[in-house]
mmCIF file of C-alpha atoms in Angstrom:
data_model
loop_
_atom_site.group_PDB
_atom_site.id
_atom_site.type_symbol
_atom_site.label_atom_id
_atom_site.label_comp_id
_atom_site.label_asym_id
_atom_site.label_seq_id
_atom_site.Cartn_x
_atom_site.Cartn_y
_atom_site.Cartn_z
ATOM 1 C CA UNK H 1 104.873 103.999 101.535
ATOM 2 C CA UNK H 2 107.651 105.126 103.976
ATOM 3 C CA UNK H 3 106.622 104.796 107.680
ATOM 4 C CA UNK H 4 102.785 104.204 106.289
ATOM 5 C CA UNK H 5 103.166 99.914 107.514
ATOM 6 C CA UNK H 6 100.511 98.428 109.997
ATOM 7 C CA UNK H 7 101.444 97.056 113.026
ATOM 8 C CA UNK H 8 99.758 93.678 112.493
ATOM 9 C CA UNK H 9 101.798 92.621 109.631
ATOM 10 C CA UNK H 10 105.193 91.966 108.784
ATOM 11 C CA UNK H 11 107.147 94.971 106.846
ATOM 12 C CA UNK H 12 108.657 92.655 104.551
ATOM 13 C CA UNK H 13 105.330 91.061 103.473
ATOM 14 C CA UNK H 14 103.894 94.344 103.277
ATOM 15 C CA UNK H 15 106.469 95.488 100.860
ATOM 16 C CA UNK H 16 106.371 92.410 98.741
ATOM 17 C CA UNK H 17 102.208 92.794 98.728
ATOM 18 C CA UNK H 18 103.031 96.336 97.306
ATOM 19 C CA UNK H 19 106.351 95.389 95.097
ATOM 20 C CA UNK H 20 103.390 92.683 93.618
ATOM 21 C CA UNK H 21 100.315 95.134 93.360
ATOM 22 C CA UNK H 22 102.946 97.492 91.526
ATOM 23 C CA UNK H 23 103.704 94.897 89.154
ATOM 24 C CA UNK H 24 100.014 93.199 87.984
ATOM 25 C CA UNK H 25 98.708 96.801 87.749
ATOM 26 C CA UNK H 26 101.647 97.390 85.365
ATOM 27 C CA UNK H 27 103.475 100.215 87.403
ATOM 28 C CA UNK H 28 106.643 98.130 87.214
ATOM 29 C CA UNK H 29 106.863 96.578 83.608
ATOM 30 C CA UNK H 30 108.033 92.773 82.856
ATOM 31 C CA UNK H 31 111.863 92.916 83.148
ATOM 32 C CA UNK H 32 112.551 96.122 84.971
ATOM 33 C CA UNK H 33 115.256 96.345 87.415
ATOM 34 C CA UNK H 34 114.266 96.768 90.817
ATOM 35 C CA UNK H 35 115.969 99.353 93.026
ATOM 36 C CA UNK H 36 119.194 98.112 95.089
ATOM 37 C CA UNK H 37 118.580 97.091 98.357
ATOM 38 C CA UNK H 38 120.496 99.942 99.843
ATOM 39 C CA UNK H 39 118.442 102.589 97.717
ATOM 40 C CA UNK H 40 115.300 100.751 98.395
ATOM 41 C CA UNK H 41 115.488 100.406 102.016
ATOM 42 C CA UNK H 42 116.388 104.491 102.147
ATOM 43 C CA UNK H 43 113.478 105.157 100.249
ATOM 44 C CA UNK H 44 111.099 102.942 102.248
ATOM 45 C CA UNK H 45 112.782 103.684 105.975
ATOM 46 C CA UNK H 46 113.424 100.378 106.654
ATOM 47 C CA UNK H 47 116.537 98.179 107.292
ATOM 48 C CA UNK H 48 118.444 96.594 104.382
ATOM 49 C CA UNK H 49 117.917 93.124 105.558
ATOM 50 C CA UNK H 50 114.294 93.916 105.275
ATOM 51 C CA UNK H 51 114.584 94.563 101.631
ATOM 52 C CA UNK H 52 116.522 91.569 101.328
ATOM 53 C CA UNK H 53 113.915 89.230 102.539
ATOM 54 C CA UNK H 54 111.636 91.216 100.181
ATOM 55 C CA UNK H 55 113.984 90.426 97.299
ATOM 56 C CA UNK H 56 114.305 86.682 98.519
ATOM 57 C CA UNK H 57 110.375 86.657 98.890
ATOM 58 C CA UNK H 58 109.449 87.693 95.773
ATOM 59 C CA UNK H 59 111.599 85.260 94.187
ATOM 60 C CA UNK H 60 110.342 82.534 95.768
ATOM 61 C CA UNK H 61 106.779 83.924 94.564
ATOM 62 C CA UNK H 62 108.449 83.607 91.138
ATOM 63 C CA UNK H 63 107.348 87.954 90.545
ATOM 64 C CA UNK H 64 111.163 88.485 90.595
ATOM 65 C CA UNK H 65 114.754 87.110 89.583
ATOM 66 C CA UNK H 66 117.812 87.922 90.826
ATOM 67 C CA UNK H 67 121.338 87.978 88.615
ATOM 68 C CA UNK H 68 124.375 88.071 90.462
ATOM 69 C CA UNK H 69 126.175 91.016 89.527
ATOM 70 C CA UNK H 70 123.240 92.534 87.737
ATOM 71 C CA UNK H 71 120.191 93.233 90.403
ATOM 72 C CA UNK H 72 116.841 91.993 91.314
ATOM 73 C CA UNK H 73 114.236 92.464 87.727
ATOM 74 C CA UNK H 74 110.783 91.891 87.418
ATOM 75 C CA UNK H 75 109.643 88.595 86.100
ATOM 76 C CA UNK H 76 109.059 88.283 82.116
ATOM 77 C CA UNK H 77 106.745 85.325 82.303
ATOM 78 C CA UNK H 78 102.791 87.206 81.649
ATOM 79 C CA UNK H 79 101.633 83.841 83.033
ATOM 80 C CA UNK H 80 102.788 84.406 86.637
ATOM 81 C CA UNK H 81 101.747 88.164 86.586
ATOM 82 C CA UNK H 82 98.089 87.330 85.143
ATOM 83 C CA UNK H 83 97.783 84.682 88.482
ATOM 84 C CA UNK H 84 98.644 86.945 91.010
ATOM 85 C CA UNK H 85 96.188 89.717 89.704
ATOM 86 C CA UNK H 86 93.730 86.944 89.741
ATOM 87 C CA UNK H 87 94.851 86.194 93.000
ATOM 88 C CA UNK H 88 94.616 89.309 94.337
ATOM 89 C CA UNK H 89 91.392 90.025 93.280
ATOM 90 C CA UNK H 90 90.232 87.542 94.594
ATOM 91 C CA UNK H 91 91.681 88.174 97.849
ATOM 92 C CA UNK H 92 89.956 91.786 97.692
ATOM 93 C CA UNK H 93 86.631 90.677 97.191
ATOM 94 C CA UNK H 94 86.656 88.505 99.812
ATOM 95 C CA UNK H 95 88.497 91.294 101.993
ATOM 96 C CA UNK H 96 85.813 93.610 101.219
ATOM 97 C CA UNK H 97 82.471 91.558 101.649
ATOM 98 C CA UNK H 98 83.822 90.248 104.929
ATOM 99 C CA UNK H 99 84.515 93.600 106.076
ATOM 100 C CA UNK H 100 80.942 94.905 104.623
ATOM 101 C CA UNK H 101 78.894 91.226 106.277
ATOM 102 C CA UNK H 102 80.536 92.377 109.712
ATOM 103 C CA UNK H 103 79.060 95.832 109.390
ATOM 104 C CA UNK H 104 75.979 93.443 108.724
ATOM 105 C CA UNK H 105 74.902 93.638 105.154
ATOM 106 C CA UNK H 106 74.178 90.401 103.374
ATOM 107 C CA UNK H 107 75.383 89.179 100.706
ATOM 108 C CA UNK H 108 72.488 90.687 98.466
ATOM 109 C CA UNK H 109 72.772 94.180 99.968
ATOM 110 C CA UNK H 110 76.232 94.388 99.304
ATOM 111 C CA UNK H 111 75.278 93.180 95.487
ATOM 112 C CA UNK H 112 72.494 95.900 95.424
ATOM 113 C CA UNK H 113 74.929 98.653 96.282
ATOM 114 C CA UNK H 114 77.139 97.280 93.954
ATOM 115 C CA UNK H 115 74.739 98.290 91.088
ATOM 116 C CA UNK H 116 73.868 101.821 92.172
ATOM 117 C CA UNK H 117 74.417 104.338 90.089
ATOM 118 C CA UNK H 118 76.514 106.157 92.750
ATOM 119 C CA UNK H 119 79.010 103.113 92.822
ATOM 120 C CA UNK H 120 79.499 103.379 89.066
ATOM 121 C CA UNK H 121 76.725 100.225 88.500
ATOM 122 C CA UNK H 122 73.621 100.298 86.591
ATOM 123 C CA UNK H 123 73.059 101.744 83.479
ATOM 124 C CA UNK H 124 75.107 105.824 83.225
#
């Protein structure tokens, strides 16, 4: 991800969308630790603070918890993982027929592309 951030969108909250994505797709498990902030922000090319706000934000999102002496770990609780996949998805979808309705297909063209075969629908 380092140096790969758009311009229309906060680092921080672009790391934190990634730190989460990471997380519901199960590349960082329940309970890891998360890298220190110093180590993190080398690896990403971005200030420390930055990775602190991360930290903070991802608290507050209840995806991690911090212990004072210990680091920043992954959440345990399934239940907060399993709504922010759902809420991602979500956020997807709707990501990707917007973008596919403003290079104007409706609603039931984007569904019929959806099924063909080359798309990995219909019935392989």
């Amino acid at each position: 991800m380092k140096g790969k951030f758009q311009s229309d969108k906060p680092i921080y909250l672009q790391i934190v969308d990634q730190v989460i994505q990471e997380i519901v797709s199960n590349k960082r498990k329940k309970g890891d630790k998360l890298p220190s902030v110093r180590e993190f922000a080398i690896d990403l090319g971005v200030n420390p603070n930055t990775i602190q706000r991360v930290y903070r934000e991802l608290e507050s999102r209840g995806m991690a918890i911090s212990r004072r002496g210990q680091g920043t770990f992954v959440t345990e609780e399934q239940e907060m993982i399993t709504k922010w996949k759902e809420k991602l998805k979500e956020r997807y979808i709707y990501d990707f027929i917007e973008a596919m309705e403003a290079l104007g297909y409706s609603l039931e063209e984007i569904k019929e592309n959806m099924m063909d075969e080359k798309w990995g629908g219909g019935d392989s």
